[in-house]
Coordinates of C-alpha atoms in Angstrom, one line a residue:
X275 CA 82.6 129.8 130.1
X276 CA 86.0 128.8 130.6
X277 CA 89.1 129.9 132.7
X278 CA 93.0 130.0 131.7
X279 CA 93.7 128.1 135.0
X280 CA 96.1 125.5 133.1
X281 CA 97.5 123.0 135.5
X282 CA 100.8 122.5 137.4
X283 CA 101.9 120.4 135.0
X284 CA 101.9 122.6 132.3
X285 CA 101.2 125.9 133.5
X286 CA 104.8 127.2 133.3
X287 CA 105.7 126.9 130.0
X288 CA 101.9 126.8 128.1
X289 CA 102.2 130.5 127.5
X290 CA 104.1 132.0 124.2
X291 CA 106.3 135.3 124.4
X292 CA 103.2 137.4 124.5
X293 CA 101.6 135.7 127.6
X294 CA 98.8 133.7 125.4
X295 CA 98.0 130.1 125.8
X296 CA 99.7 127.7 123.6
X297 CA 98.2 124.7 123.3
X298 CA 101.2 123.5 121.2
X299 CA 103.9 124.4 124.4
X300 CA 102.0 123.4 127.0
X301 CA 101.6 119.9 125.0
X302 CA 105.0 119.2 124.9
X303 CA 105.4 119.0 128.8
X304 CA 103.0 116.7 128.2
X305 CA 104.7 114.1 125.1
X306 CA 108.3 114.4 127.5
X307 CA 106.9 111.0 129.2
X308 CA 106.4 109.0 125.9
X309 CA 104.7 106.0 128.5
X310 CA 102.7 108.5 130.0
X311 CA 101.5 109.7 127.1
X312 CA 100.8 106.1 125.3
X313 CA 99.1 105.1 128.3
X314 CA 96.6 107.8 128.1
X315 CA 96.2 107.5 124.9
X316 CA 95.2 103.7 125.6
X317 CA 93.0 104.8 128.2
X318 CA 90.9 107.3 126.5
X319 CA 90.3 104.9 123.6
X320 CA 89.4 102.3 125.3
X321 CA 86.7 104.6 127.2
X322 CA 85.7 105.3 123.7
X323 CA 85.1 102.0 122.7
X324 CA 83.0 101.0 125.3
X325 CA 80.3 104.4 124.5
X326 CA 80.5 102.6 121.0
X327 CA 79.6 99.4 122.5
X328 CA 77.2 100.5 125.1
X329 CA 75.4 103.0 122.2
X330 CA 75.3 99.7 119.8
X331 CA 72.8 97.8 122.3
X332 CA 70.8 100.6 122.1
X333 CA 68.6 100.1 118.4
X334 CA 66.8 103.9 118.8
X335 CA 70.3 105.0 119.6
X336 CA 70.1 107.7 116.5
X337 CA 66.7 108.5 117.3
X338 CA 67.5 109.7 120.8
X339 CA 70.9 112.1 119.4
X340 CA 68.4 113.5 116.5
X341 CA 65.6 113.8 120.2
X342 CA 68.1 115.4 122.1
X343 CA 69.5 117.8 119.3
X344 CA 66.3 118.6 118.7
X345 CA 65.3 119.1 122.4
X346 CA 68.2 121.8 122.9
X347 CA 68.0 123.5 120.2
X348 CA 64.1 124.2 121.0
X349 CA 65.0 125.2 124.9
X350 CA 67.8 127.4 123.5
X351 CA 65.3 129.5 121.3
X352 CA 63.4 129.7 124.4
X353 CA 66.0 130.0 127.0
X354 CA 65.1 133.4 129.1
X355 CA 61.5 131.1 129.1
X356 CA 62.3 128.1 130.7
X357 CA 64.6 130.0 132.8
X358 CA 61.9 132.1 134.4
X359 CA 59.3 128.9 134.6
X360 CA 62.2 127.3 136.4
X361 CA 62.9 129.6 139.0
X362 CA 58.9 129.7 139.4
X363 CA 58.6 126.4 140.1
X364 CA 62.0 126.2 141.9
X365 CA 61.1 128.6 144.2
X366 CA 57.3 127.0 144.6
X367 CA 59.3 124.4 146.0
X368 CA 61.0 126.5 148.5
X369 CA 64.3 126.8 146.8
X370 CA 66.2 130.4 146.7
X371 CA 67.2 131.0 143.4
X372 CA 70.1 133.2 143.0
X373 CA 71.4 134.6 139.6
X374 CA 75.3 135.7 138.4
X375 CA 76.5 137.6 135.7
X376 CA 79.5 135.9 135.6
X377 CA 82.5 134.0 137.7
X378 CA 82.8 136.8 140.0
X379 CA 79.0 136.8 140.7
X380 CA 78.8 133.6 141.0
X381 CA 81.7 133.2 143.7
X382 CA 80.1 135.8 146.1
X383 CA 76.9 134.7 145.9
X384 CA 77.8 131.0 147.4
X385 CA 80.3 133.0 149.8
X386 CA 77.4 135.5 151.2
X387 CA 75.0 132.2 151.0
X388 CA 77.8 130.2 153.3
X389 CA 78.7 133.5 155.3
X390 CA 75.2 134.6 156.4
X391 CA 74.7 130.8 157.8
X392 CA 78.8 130.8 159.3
X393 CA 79.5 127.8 157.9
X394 CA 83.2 127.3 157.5
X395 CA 83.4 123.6 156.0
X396 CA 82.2 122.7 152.4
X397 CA 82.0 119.8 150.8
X398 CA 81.8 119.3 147.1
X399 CA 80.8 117.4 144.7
X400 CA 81.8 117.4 141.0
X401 CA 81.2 120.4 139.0
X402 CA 82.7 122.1 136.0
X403 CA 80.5 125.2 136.5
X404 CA 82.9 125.4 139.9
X405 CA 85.9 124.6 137.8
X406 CA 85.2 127.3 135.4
X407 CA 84.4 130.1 138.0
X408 CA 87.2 129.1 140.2
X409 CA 85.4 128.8 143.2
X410 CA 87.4 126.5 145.4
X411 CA 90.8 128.8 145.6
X412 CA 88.5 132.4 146.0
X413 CA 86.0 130.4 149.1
X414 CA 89.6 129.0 150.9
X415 CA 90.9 132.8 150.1
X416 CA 87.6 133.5 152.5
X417 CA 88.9 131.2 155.1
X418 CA 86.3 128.4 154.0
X419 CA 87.4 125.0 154.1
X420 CA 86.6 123.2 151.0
X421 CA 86.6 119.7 150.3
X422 CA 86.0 117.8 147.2
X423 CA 84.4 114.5 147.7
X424 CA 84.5 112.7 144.3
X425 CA 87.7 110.6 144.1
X426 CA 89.3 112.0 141.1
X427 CA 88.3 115.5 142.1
X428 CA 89.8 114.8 145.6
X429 CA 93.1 112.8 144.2
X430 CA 93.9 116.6 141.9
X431 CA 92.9 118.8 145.2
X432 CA 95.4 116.9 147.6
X433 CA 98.1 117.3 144.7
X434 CA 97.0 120.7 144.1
X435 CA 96.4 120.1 140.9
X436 CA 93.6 120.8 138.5
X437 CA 91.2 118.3 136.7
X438 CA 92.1 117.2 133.0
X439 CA 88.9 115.9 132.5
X440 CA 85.4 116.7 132.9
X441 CA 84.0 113.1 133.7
X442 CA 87.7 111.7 134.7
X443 CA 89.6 114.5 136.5
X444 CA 92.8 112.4 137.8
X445 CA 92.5 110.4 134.7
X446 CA 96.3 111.6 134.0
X447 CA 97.5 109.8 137.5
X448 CA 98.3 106.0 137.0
X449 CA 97.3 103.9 140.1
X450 CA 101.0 104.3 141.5
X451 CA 100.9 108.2 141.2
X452 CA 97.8 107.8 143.5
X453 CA 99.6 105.0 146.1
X454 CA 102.2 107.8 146.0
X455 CA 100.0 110.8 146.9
X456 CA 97.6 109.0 149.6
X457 CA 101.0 107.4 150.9
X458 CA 102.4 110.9 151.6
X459 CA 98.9 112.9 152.3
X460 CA 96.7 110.3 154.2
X461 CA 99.3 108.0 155.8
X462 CA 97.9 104.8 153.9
X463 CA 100.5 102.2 152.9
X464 CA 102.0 102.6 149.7
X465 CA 99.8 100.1 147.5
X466 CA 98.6 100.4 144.4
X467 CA 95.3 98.4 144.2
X468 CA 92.4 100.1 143.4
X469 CA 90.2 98.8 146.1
X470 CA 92.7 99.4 149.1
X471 CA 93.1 103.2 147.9
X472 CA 89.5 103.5 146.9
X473 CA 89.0 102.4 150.9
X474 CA 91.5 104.7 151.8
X475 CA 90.0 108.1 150.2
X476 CA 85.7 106.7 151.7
X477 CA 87.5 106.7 155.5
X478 CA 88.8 109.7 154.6
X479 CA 85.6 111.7 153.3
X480 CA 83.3 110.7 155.9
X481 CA 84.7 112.6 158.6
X482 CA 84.6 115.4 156.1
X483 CA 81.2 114.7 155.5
X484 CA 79.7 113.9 158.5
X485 CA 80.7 117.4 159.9
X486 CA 80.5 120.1 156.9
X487 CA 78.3 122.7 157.7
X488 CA 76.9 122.7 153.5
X489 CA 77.0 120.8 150.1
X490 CA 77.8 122.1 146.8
X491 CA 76.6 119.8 144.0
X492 CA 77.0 120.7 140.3
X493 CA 73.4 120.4 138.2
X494 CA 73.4 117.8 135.2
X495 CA 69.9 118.9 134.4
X496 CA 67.5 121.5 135.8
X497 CA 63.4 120.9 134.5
X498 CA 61.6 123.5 133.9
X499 CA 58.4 122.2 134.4
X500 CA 59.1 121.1 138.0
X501 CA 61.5 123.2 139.3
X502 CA 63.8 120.1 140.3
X503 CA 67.6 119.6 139.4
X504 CA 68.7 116.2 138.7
X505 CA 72.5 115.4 139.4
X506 CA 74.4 112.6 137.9
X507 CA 77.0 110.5 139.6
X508 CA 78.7 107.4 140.3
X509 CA 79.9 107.1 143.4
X510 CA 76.6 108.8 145.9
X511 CA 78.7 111.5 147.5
X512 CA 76.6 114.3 146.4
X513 CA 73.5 112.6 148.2
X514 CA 75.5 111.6 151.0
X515 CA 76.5 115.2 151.4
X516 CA 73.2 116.7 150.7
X517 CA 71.7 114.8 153.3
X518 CA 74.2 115.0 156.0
X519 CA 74.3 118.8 155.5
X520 CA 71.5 121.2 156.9
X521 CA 72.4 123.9 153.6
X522 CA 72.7 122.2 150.0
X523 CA 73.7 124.6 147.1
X524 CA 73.7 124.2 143.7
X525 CA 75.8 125.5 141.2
X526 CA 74.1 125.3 137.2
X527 CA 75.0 127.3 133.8
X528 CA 72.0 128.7 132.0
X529 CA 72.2 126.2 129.4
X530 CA 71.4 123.2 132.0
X531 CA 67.5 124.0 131.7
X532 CA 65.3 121.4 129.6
X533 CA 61.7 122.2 129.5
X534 CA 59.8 118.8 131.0
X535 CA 60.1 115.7 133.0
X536 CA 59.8 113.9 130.3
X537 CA 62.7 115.3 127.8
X538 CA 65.2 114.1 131.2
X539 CA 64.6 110.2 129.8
X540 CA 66.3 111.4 126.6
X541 CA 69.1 112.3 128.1
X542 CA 69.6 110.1 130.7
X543 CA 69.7 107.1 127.8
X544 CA 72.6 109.0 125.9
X545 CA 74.5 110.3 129.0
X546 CA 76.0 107.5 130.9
X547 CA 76.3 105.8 127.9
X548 CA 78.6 108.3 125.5
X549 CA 80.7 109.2 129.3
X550 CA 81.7 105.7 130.0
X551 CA 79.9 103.3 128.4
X552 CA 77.8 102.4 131.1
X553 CA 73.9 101.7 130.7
X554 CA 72.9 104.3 133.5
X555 CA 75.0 105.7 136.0
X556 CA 74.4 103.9 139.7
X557 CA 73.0 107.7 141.7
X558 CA 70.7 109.6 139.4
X559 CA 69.9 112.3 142.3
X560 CA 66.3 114.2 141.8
X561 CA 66.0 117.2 144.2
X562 CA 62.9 118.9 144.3
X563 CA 63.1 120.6 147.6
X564 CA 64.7 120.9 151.1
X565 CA 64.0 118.5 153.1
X566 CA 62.1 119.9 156.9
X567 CA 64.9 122.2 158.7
X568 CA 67.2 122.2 156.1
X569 CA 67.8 125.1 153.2
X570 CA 68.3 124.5 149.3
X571 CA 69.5 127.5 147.1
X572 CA 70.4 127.4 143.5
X573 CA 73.0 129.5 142.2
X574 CA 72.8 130.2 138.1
X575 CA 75.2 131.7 136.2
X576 CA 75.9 132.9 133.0
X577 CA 79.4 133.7 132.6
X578 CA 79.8 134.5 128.9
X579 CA 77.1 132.0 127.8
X580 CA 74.3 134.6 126.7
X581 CA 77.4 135.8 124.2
X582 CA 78.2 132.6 122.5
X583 CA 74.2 132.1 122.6
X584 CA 74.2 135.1 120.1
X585 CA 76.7 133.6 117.9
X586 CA 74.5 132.2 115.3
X587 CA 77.7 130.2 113.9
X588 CA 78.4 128.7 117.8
X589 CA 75.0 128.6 119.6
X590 CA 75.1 124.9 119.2
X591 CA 78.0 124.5 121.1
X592 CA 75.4 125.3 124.2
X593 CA 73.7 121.8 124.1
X594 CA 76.6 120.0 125.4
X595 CA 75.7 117.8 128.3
X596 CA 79.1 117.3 129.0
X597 CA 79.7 113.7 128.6
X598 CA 83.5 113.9 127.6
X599 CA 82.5 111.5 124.3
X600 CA 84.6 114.2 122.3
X601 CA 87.1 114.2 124.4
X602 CA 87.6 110.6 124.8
X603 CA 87.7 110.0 121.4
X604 CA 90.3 112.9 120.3
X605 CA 93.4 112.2 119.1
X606 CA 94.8 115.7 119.7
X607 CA 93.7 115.7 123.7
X608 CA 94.8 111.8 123.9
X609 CA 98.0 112.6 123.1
X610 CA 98.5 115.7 124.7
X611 CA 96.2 115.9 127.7
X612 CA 93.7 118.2 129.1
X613 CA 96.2 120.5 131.0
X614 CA 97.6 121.3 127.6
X615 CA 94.8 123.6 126.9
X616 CA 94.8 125.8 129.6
X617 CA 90.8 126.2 130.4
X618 CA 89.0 124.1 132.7
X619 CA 87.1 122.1 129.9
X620 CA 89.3 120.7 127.4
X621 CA 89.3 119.0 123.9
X622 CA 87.5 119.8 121.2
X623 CA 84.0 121.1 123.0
X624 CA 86.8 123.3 125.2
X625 CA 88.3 124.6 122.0
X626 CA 84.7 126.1 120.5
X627 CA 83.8 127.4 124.2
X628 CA 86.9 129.3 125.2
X629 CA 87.8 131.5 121.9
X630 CA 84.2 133.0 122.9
X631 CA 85.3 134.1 126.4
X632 CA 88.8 135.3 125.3
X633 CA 89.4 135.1 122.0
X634 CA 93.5 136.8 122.0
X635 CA 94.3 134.1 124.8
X636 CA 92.9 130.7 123.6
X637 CA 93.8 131.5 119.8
X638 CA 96.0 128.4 119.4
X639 CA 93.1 126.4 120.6
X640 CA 90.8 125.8 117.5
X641 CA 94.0 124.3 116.0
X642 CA 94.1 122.0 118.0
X643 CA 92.3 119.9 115.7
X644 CA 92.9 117.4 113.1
X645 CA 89.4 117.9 112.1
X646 CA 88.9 114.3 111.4
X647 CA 85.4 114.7 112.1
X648 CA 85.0 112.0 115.0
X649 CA 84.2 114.5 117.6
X650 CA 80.7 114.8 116.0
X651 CA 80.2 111.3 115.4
X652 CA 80.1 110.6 119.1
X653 CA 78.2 113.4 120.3
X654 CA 75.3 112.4 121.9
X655 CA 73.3 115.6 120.7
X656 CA 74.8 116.1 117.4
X657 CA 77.1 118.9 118.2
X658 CA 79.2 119.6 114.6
X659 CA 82.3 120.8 116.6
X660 CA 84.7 120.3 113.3
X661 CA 82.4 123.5 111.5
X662 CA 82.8 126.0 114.9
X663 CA 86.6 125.2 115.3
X664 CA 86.9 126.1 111.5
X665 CA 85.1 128.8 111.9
X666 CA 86.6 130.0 114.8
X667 CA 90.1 129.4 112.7
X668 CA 88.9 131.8 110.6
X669 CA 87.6 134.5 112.6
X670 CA 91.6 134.0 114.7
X671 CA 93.2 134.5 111.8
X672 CA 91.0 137.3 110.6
X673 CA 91.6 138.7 113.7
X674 CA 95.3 138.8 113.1
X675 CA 95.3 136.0 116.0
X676 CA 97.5 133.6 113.3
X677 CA 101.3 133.7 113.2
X678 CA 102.2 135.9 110.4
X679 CA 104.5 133.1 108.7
X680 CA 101.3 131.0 108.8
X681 CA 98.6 133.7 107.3
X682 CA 101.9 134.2 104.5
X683 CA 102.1 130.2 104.1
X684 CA 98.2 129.7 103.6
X685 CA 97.9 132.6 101.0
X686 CA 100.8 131.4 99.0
X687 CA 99.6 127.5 99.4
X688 CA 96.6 128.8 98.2
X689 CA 97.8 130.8 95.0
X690 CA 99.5 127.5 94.3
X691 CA 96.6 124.7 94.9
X692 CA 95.0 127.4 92.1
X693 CA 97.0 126.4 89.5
X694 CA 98.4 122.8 87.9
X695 CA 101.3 124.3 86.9
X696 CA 102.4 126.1 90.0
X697 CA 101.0 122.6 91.9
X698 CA 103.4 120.7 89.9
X699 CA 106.1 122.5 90.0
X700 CA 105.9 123.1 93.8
X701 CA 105.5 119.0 94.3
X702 CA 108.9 118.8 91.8
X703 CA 110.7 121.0 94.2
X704 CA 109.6 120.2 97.4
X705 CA 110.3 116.4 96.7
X706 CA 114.1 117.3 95.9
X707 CA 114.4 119.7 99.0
X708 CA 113.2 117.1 101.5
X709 CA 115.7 114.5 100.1
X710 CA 118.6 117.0 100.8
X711 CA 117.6 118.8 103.4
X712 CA 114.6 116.6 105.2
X713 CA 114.5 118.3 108.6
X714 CA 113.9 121.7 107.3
X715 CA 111.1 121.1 104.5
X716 CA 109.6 119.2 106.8
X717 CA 109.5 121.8 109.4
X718 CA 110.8 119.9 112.4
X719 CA 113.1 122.6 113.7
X720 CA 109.4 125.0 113.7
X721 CA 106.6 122.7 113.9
X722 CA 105.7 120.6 116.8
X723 CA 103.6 119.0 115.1
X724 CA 106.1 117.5 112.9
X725 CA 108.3 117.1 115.7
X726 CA 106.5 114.4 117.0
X727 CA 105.7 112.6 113.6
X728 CA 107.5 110.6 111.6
X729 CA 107.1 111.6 107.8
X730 CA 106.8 109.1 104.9
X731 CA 109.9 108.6 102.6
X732 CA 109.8 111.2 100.0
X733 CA 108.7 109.2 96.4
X734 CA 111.2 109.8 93.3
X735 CA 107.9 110.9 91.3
X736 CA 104.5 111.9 92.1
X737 CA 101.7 110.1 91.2
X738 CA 100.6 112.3 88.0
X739 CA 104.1 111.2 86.7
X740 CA 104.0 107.6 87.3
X741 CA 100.4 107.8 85.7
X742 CA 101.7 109.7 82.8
X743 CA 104.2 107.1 82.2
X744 CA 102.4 103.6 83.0
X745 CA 98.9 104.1 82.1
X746 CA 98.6 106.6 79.5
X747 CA 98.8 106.3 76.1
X748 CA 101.6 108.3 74.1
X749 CA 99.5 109.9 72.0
X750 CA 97.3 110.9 74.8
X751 CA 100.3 112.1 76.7
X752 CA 101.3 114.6 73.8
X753 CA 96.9 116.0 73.9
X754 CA 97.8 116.7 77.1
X755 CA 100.5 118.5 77.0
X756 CA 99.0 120.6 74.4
X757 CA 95.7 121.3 76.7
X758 CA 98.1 121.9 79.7
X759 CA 99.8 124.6 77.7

């Protein structure tokens, strides 16, 4: 369900000593450009406030979450179901249905689909299930030429880079980075205006386009009851490469299946609107069939999902549509980006999905949390991320997964939160350390978390003893130090 692919601005130094992801050093690549990193923060937020916007015109807005929570939680009780009526009606249609165990599966089957036809040029569309089964290096490792035709998925394949986002994949190039890139790769002039580069990468694509031999779209949706797929985009490159193309092939995760036509109008009113605060995004793409001469095949994969299905504390995590509202709204992945965590689908939705698939290399990645709880506020089908990234904090450190400094630190905070005397006492001492030797209590030489915070002055007295001394009563003060005792 997710990969440790990283990207090539943090892959080099995002592992620890014993070769597992660290979301913590692979961030820090990330903070080195303080304007970078403000900027994205900006960014992010500002995407966040237009989903709260866009959800506030809509008055059934709760209504449709509690629909759509509802809605996956009944198709994932019924999964292996829906699955099977899908492929039924899919294949009523005259669709080849083709099904994968995993990334590996996955990969050959579009490879012996593309082989058997000799097609040699692909274009793409966006798709995360793609991203997560690495299918782009292993078909160009076949000699396939493979093209992605959404913008920001083409702007990180001429860097060679990887998406950071799963709605916004170059959203951590400025419009300058891109002048830069289409300057040196496409021979455009050096300008950075959005319109003259968005020109740019359309002449660009339709050669591209015009003469692939297939189309690889991603599936938003898959109904059951019809056997259609509905994909979901903004800028029509998936239909204009479907329909230019004589083979279309569509790549879905098993959790993509809803049961009717008429649960898609659910979705379709949260989607656009928790992604990027639009009303409804301008191509939603319905394809029932091939169209006369031409060949549709549909290639579903699993890939660790029918695992994390049989997690009773993480099943939920399955009816993400993957809008990105968690992401967006994160303060842990504004400020430290989506290459910082080393799968293919970041933030706080990547950080419940990828301890499933490898629990030893994505430890670090469930801490990478504040757990302030907005995560769940925004998701459109009521996902409580803040529980499974506890939980799978627990199950880490239970799994000796935790830094032993930090399993020693928790048990002994612990022993101490138990008791008012040892809480008081702690509070005493620690407030005298940090005034002498501030760096060290505060753990800036250790913690990169402190490193990039700046602490509060340390008070004289804590609040119990300015109570004790302003607002109680003597004779009250002298009960409780009795009762204390």
């Amino acid at each position: 369900m997710s990969d440790a692919s990283g990207g090539t601005r943090a892959d080099a130094v995002g592992r620890d000593q014993a070769g597992s992801w660290s979301h913590a050093a692979a961030a820090e690549v990330f903070l080195r450009d303080a304007e970078r990193t403000t900027w994205h923060d900006k960014a992010l937020w500002f995407v966040r406030q237009r989903r709260d916007a866009a959800a506030g015109t809509v008055a059934e807005w709760e209504t449709l979450r509690e629909l759509a929570s509802a809605i996956k939680a009944h198709t994932m009780g019924r999964l292996d179901h829906y699955l099977e009526e899908f492929e039924q009606a899919a294949a009523a249609n005259g669709v080849t249905i083709h099904w994968a165990r995993d990334a590996d599966e996955h990969n050959a089957a579009v490879h012996s689909i593309l082989a058997a036809r000799d097609v040699h040029r692909l274009v793409k569309s966006k798709s995360m299930t793609t991203e997560e089964c690495g299918l782009n290096g292993y078909l160009i490792s076949q000699g396939i030429q493979v093209v992605d035709t959404d913008l920001g998925e083409r702007i990180v394949q001429l860097e060679r880079d990887t998406p950071s986002h799963i709605v916004m994949p170059a959203i951590h190039y400025k419009k300058e980075d891109v002048a830069a890139l289409f300057h040196r790769e496409l021979g455009t002039e050096e300008i950075p205006d959005p319109a003259y580069l968005t020109e740019a990468a359309r002449q660009h694509l339709r050669g591209a386009l015009v003469e692939a031999g297939a189309a690889l779209t991603g599936v938003n949706y898959a109904v059951a009851e019809t056997g259609a797929v509905v994909v979901v985009t903004n800028e029509g490159n998936a239909d204009l490469g479907v329909h230019l193309a004589p083979l279309h092939i569509a790549s879905m995760g098993i959790e993509k299946v809803i049961p009717r036509m008429e649960d898609l109008g659910v979705f379709l009113r949260l989607l656009a609107r928790s992604a990027t605060g639009q009303p409804i995004t301008a191509y939603t793409s319905h394809f029932l069939r091939p169209r006369q001469g031409a060949e549709m095949h549909v290639v579903i994969v699993d890939n660790g999902r029918s695992a994390q299905l049989g997690r009773s504390d993480f099943r939920e995590s399955l009816h993400c549509i993957r809008c990105g509202a968690c992401i967006n709204t994160c303060p842990v992945y504004r400020r430290s980006g989506g290459h910082s965590y080393g799968v293919s689908t970041p933030g706080p939705i990547g950080s419940v999905l990828a301890p499933g698939v490898d629990l030893a290399a994505h430890a670090s990645l469930p801490f990478a949390s504040t757990l302030c709880g907005s995560c769940a506020d925004v998701c459109p089908v009521k996902i409580d991320l803040p529980r499974q990234l506890y939980r799978w904090r627990q199950i880490a450190v239970n799994a000796g997964h935790a830094p032993w400094w930090k399993r020693l630190g928790v048990r002994r905070m612990g022993a101490t939160l138990a008791r008012s005397g040892r809480y008081r006492l702690a509070g005493g001492l620690a407030r005298k350390l940090m005034k002498r030797a501030p760096g060290l209590m505060s753990g800036r030489r250790f913690n990169a978390w402190a490193r990039a915070r700046e602490l509060p002055v340390v008070p004289s007295e804590s609040f119990r003893e300015w109570y004790q001394r302003e607002r109680v009563p003597p004779r009250e003060r002298a009960t409780k130090r009795e009762r204390d005792k």
